[in-house]
mmCIF file of C-alpha atoms in Angstrom:
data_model
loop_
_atom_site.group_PDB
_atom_site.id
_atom_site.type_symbol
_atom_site.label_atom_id
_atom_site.label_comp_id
_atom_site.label_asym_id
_atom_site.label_seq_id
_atom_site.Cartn_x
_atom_site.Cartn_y
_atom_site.Cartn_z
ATOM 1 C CA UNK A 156 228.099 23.573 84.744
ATOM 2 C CA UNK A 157 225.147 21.136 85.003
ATOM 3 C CA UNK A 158 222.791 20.718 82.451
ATOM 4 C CA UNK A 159 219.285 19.438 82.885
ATOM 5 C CA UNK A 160 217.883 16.531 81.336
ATOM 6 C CA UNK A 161 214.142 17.733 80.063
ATOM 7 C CA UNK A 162 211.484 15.794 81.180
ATOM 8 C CA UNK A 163 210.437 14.768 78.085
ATOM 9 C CA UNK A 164 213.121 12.780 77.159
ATOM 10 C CA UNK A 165 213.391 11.075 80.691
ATOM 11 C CA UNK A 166 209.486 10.068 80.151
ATOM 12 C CA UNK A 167 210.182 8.592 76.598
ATOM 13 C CA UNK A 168 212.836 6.631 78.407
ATOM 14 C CA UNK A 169 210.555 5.387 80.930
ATOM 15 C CA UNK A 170 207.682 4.583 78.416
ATOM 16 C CA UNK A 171 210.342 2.550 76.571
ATOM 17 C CA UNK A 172 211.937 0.678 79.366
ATOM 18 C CA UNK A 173 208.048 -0.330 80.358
ATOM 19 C CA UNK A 174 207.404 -1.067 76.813
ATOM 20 C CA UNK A 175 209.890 -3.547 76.701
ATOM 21 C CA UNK A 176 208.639 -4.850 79.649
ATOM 22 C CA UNK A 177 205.760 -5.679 78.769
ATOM 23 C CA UNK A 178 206.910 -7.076 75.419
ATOM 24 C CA UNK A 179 209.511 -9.366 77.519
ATOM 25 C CA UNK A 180 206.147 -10.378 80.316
ATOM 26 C CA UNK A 181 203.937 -10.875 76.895
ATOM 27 C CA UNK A 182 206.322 -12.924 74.677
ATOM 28 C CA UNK A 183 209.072 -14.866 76.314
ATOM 29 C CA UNK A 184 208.113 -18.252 77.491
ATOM 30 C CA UNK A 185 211.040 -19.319 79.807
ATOM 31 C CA UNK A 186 210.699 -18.119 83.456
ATOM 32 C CA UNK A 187 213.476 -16.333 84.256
ATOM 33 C CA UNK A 188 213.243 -13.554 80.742
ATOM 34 C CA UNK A 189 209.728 -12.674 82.286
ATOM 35 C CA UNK A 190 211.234 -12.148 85.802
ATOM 36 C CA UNK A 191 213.299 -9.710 84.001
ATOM 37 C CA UNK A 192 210.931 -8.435 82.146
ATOM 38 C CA UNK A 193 208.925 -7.322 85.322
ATOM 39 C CA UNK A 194 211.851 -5.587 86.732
ATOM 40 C CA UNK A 195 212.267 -3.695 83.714
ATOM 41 C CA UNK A 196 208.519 -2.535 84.669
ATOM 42 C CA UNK A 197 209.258 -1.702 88.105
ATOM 43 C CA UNK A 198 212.490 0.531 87.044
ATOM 44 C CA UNK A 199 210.155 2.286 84.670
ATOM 45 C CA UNK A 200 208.033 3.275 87.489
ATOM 46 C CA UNK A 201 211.105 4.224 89.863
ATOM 47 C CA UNK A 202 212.423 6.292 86.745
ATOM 48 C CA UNK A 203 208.876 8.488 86.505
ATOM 49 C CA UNK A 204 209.212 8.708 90.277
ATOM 50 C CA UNK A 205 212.455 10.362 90.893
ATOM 51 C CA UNK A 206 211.787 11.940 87.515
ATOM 52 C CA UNK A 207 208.750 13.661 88.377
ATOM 53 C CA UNK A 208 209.876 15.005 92.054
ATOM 54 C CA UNK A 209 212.688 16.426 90.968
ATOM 55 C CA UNK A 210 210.440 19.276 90.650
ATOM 56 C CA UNK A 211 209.752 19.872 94.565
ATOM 57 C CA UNK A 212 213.019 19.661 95.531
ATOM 58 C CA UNK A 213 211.892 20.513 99.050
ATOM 59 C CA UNK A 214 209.475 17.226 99.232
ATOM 60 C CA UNK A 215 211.871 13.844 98.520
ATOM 61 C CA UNK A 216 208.212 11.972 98.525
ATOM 62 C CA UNK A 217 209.346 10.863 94.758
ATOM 63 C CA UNK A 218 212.700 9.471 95.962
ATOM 64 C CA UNK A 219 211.480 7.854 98.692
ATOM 65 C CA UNK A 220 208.978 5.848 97.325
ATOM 66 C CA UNK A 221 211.402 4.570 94.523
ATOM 67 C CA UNK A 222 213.253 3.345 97.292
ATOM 68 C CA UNK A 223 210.547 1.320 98.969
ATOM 69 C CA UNK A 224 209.695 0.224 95.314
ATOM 70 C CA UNK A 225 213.085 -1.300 94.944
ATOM 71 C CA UNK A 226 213.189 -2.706 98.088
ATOM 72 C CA UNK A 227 209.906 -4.570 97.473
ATOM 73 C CA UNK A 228 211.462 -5.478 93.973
ATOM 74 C CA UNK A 229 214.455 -7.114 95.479
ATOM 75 C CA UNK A 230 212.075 -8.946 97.779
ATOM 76 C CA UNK A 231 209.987 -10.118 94.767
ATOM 77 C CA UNK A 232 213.014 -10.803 92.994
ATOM 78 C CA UNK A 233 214.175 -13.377 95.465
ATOM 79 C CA UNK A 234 211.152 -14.967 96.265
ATOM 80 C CA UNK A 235 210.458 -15.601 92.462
ATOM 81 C CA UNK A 236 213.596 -16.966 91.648
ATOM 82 C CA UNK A 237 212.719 -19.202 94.973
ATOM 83 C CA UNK A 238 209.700 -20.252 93.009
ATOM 84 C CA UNK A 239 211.335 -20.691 89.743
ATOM 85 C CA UNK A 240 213.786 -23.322 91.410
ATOM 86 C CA UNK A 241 211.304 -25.450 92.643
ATOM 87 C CA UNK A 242 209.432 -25.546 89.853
ATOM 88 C CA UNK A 243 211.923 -26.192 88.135
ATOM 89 C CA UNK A 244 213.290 -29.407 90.027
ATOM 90 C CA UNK A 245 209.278 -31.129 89.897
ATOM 91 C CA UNK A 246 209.272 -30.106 86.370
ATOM 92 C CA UNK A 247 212.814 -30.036 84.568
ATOM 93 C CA UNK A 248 212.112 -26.962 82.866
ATOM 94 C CA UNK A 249 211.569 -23.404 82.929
ATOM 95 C CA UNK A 250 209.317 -22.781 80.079
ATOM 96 C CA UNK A 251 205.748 -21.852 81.418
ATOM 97 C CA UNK A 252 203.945 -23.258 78.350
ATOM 98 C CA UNK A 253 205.649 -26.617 79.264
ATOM 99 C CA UNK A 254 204.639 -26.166 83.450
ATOM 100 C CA UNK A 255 201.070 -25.350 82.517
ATOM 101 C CA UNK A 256 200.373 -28.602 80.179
ATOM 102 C CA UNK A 257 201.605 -30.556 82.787
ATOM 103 C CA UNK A 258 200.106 -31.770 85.734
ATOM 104 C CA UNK A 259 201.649 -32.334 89.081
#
């Protein structure tokens, strides 16, 4: 027998993943930790979306846009670590308070 996770408790998951998202986008310095932090964001979102159309089980809209959503993340993913590379090699480091006091 399956049992049913309430909606409740998956949204107070979500609301924590994205608060801790935004704590990690707000508060870490180094490149990389706010990267992750941002994915932790987008997984929030995909979590509400599958979440909340589980209840049309008929309509897969839910689904399908978390899929497109972590398609675009993996996109954004590689593209900022691409940027995070090069500025690190001009700069020698990865902490963004140390990038934006410098000047090319």
């Amino acid at each position: 027998m399956i049992t049913q996770i309430p909606l409740e408790h998956i949204l107070l998951l979500s609301a924590a993943l994205f608060a801790i998202g935004v704590l990690a986008v707000i508060s870490k310095r180094h490149a990389v930790m706010v990267l992750m932090g941002i994915e932790l964001i987008f997984n929030a979102a995909n979590l509400n979306l599958v979440a909340f159309s589980r209840h049309d089980p008929q309509l897969m809209q839910g689904q399908l846009f978390s899929l497109f959503v972590i398609l675009v993340a993996a996109a954004e993913a590689a593209v900022a670590l691409a940027i995070v590379l090069r500025v690190y090699q001009h700069f020698k480091t990865a902490n963004l308070n140390q990038v934006a006091s410098k000047e090319g």
